[in-house]
PDB file of C-alpha atoms in Angstrom:
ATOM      1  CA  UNK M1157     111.259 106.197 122.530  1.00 45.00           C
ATOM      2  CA  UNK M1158     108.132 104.323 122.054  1.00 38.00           C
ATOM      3  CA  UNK M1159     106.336 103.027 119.301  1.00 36.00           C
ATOM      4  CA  UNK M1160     103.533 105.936 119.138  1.00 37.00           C
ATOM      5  CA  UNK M1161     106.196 108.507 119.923  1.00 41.00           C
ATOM      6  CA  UNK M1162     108.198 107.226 117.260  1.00 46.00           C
ATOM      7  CA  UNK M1163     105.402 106.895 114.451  1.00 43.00           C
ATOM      8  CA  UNK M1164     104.291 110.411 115.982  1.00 51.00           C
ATOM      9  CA  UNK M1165     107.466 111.841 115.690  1.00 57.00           C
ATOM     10  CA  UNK M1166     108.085 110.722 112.228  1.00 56.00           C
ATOM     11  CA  UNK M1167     104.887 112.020 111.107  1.00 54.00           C
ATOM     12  CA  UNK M1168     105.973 115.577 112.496  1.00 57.00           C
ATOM     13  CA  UNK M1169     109.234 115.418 110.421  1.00 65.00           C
ATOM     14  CA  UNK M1170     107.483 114.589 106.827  1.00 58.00           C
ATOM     15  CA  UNK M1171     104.772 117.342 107.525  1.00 57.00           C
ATOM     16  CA  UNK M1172     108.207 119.678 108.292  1.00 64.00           C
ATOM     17  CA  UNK M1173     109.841 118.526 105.276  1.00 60.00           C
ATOM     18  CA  UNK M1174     106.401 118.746 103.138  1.00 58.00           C
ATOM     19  CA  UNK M1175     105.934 122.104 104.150  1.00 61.00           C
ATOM     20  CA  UNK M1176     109.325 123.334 103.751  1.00 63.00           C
ATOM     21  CA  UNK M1177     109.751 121.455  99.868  1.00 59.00           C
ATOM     22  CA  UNK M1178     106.287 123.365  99.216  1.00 58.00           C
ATOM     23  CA  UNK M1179     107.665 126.874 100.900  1.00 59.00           C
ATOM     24  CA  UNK M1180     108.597 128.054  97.109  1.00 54.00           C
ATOM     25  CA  UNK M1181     111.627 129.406  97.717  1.00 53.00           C
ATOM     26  CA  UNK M1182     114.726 127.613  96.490  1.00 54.00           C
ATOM     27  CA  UNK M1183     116.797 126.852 100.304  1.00 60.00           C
ATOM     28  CA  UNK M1184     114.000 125.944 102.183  1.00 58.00           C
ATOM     29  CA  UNK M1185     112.645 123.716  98.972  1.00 57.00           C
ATOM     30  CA  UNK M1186     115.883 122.213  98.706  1.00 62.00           C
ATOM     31  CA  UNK M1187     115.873 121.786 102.150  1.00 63.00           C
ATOM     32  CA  UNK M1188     112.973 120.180 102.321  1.00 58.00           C
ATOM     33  CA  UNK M1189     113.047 117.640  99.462  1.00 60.00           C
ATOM     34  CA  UNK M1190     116.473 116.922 101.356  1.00 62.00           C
ATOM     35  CA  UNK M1191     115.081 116.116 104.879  1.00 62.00           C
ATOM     36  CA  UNK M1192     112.006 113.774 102.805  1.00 57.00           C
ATOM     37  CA  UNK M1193     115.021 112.093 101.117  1.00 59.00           C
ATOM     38  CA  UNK M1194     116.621 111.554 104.687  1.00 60.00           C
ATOM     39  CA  UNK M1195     113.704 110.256 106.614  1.00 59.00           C
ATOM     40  CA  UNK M1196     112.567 107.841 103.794  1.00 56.00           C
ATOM     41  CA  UNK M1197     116.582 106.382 104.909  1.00 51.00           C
ATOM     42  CA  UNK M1198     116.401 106.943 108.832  1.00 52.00           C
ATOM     43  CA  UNK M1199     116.501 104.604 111.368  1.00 47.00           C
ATOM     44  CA  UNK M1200     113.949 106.773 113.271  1.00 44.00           C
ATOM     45  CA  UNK M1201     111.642 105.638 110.125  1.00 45.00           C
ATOM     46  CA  UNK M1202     112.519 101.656 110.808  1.00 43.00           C
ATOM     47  CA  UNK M1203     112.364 101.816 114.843  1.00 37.00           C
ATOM     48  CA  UNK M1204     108.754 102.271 114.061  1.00 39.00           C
ATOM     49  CA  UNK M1205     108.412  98.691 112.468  1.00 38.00           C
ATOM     50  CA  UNK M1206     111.278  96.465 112.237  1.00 36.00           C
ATOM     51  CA  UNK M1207     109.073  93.356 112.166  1.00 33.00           C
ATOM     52  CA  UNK M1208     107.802  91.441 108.760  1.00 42.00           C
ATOM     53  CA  UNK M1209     108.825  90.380 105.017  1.00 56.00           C
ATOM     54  CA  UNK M1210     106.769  90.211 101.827  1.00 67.00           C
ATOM     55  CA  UNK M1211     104.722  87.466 103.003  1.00 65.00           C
ATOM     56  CA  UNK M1212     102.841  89.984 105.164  1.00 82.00           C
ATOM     57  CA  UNK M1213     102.133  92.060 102.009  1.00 92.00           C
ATOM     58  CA  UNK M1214      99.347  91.466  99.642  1.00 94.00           C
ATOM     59  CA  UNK M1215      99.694  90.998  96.243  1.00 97.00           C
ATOM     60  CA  UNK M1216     103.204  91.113  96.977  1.00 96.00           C
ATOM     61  CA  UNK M1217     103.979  89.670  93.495  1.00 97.00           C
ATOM     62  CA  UNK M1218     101.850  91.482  91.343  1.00 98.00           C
ATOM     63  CA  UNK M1219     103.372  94.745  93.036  1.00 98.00           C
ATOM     64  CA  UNK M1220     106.583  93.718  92.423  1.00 98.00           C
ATOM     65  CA  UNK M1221     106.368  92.807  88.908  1.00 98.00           C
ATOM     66  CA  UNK M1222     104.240  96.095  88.018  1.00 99.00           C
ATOM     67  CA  UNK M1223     106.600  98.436  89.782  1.00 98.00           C
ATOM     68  CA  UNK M1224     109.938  96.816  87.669  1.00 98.00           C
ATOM     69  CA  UNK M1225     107.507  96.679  84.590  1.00 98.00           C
ATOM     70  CA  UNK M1226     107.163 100.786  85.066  1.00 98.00           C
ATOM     71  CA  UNK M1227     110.565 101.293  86.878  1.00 98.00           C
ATOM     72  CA  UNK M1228     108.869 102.188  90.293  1.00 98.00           C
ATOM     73  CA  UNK M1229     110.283 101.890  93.862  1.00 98.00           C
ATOM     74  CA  UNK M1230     108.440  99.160  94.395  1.00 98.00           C
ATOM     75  CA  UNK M1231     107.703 100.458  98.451  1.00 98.00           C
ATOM     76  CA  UNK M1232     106.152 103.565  97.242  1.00 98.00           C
ATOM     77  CA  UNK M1233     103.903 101.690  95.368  1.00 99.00           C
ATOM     78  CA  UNK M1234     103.155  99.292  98.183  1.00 98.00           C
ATOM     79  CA  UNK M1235     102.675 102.648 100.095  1.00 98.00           C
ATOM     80  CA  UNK M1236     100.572 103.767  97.446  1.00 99.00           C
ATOM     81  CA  UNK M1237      97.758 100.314  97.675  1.00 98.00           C
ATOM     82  CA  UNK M1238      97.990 100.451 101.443  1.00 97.00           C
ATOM     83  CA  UNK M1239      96.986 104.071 101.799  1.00 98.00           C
ATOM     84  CA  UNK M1240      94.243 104.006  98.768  1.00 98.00           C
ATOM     85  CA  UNK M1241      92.723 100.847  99.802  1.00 98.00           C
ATOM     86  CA  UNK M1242      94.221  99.487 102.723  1.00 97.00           C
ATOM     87  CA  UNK M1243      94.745  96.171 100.890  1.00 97.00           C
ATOM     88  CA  UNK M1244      91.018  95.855  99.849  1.00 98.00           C
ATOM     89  CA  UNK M1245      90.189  95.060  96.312  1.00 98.00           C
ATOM     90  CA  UNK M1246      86.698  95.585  96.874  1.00 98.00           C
ATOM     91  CA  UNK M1247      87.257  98.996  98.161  1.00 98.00           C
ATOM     92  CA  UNK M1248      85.005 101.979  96.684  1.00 97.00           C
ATOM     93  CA  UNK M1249      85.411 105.575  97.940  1.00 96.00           C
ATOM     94  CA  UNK M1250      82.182 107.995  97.937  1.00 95.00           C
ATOM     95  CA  UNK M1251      83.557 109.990  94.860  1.00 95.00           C
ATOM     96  CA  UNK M1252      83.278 106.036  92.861  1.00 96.00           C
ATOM     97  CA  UNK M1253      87.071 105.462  92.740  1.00 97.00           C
ATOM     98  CA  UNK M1254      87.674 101.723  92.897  1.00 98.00           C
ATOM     99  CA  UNK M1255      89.967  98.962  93.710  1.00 98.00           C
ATOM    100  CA  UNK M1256      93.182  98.486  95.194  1.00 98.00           C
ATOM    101  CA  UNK M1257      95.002 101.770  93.951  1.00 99.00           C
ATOM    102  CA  UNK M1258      91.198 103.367  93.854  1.00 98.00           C
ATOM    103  CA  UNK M1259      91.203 104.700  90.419  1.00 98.00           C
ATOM    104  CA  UNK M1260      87.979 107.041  88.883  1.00 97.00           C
ATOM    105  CA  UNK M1261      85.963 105.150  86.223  1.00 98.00           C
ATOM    106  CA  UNK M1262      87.659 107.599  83.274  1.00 97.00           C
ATOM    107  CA  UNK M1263      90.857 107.280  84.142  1.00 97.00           C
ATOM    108  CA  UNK M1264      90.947 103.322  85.134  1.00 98.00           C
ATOM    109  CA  UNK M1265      89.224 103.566  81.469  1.00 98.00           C
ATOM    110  CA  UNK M1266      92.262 105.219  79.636  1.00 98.00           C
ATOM    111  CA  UNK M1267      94.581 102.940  81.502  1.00 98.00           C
ATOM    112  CA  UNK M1268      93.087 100.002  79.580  1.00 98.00           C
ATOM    113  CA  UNK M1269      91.752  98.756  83.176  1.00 98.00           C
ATOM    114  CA  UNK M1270      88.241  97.390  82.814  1.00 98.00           C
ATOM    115  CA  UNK M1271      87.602  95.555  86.159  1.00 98.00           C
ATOM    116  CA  UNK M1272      89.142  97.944  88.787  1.00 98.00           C
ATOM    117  CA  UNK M1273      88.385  95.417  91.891  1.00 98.00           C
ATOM    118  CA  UNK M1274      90.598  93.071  89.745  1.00 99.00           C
ATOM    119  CA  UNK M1275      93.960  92.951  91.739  1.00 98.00           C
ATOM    120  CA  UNK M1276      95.805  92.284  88.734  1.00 98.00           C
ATOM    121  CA  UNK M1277      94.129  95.118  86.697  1.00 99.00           C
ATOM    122  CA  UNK M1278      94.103  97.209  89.700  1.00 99.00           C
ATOM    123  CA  UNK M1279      97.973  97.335  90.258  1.00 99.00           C
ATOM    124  CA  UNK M1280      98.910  97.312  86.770  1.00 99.00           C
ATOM    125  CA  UNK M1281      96.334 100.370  86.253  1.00 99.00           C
ATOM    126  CA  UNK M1282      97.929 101.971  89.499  1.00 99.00           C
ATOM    127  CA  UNK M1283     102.044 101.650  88.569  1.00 99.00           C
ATOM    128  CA  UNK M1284     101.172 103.013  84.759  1.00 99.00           C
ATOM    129  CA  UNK M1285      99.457 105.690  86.455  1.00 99.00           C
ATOM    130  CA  UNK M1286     101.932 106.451  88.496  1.00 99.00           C
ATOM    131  CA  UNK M1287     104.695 106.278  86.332  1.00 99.00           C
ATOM    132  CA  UNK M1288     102.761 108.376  84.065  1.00 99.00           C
ATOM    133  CA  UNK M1289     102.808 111.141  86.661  1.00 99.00           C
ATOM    134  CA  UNK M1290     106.250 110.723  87.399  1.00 99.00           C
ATOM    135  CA  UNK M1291     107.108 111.644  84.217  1.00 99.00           C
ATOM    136  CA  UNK M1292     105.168 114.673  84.121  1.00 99.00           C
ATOM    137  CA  UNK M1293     106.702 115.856  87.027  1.00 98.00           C
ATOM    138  CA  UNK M1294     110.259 114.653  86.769  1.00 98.00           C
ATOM    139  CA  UNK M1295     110.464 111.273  88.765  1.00 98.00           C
ATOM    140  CA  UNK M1296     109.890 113.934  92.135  1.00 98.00           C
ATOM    141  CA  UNK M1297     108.044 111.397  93.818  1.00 98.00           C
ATOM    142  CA  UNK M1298     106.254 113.703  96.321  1.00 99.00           C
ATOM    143  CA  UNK M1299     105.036 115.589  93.054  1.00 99.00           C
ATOM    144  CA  UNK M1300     103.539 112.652  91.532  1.00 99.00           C
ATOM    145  CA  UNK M1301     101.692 111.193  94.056  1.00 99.00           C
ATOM    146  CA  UNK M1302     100.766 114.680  95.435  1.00 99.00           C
ATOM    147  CA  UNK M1303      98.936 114.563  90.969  1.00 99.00           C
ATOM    148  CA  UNK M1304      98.048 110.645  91.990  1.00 99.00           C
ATOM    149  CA  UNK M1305      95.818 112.079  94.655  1.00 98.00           C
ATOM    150  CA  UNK M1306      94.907 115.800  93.671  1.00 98.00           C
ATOM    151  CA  UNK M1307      94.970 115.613  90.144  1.00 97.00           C
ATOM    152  CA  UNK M1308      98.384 116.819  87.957  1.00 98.00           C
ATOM    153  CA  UNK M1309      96.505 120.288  87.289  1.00 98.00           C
ATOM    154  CA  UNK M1310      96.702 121.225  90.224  1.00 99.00           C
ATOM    155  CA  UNK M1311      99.906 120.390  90.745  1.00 99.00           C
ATOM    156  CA  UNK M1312     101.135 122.308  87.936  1.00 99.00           C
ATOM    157  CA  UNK M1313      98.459 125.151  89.253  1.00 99.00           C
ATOM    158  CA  UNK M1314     100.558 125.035  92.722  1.00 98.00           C
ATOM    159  CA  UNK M1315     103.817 124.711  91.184  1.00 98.00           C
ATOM    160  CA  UNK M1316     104.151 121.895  93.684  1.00 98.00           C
ATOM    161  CA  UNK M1317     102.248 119.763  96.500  1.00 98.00           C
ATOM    162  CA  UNK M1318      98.567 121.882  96.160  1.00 98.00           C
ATOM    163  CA  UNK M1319      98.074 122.882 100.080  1.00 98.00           C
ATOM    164  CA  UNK M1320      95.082 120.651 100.675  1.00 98.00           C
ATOM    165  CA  UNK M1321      95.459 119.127 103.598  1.00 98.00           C
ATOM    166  CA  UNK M1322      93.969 115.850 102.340  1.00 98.00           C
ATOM    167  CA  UNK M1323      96.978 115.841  99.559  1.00 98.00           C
ATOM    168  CA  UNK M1324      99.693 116.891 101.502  1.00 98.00           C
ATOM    169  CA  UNK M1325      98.738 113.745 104.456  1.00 98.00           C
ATOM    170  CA  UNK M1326      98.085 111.476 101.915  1.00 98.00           C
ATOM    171  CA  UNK M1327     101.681 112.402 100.406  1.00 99.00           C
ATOM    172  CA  UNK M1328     103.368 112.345 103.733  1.00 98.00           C
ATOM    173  CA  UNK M1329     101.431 109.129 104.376  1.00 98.00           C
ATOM    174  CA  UNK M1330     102.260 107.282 101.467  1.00 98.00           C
ATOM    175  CA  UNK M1331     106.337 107.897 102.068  1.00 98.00           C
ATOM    176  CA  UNK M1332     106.125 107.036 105.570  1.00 97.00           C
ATOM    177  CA  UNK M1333     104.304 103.751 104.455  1.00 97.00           C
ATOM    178  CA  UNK M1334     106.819 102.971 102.148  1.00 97.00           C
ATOM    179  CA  UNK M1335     109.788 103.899 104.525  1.00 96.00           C
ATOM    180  CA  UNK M1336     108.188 101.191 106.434  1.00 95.00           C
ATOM    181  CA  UNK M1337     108.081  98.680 103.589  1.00 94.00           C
ATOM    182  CA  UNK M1338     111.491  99.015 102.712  1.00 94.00           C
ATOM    183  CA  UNK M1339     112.830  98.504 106.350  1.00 92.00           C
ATOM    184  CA  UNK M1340     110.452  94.961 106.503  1.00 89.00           C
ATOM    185  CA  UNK M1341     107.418  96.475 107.692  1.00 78.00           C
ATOM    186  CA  UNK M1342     104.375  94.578 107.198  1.00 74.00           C
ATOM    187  CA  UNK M1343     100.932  96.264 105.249  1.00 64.00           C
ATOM    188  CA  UNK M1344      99.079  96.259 108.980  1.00 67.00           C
TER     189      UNK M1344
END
């Protein structure tokens, strides 16, 4: 299989296992939280990218040390930075959220972060925030960075993953990224 079928292919199988974790009723939710559990451990996920070490992440340290600081998987949060900002601490998206994990004004405010294209700031503000969600939504991962991107109203609105198709990408996205972490992949 090659590289694009492979990164294709894996794509198809989180939006499957998205959808069916989303579907509301309790098989094909189980089901589906089950098959995002699987992939994020396949060896489908690592044909993709079985090239590169930390040195070919960014901020490697300060990830690391903010994800055991907050007791996050450390990939999903690389996951996270790479899909926000690709990596760019100067990043600003149209609707003003800034930085590395691209945080809005108010909440990089109640976070304590006061210089959001600060990498340090940035990822500390991030992993809080993200642990803060995980908590709300009982360490599901998908949940919490499905309230990362959307908001957590609406995914308490939703009971679940709110079917915008930005969020449920981005969600997909961010697991496949750090599937790809955690077999060595690089943040290109």
């Amino acid at each position: 299989m090659s590289y694009v079928a492979t990164v294709e292919r894996v794509a198809q199988l989180h939006a499957l296992a998205a959808r069916l974790a989303a579907h509301g009723t309790a098989g094909a939710g189980d089901f589906g939280a089950k098959l995002t559990s699987a992939l994020a451990r396949s060896d489908l996920a690592s044909e993709a990218t079985r090239a590169g070490s930390d040195a070919d992440v960014p901020y490697a340290d300060l990830i690391d040390r903010a994800a055991a600081r907050y007791g996050i998987d450390r990939n999903v949060l690389r996951g996270l930075i790479r899909a926000e900002s690709g990596f760019n601490a100067r990043a600003t998206s149209a609707a003003g959220a800034a930085g590395l994990t691209q945080l809005m004004p108010a909440t990089a405010r109640s976070l304590g972060v006061t210089n959001p294209y600060d990498p340090a700031q940035a990822i500390e503000g991030g992993a809080k925030y993200l642990r803060q969600q995980l908590d709300a939504f009982g360490g599901d991962y998908r949940l919490a960075l499905a309230a990362y991107n959307a908001g957590p109203a609406a995914v308490r609105r939703y009971g679940g993953v709110p079917p915008y198709p930005e969020t449920q990408a981005y969600v997909q996205r961010v697991l496949a990224y750090a599937s790809e972490f955690a077999r060595g992949g690089s943040a290109r």
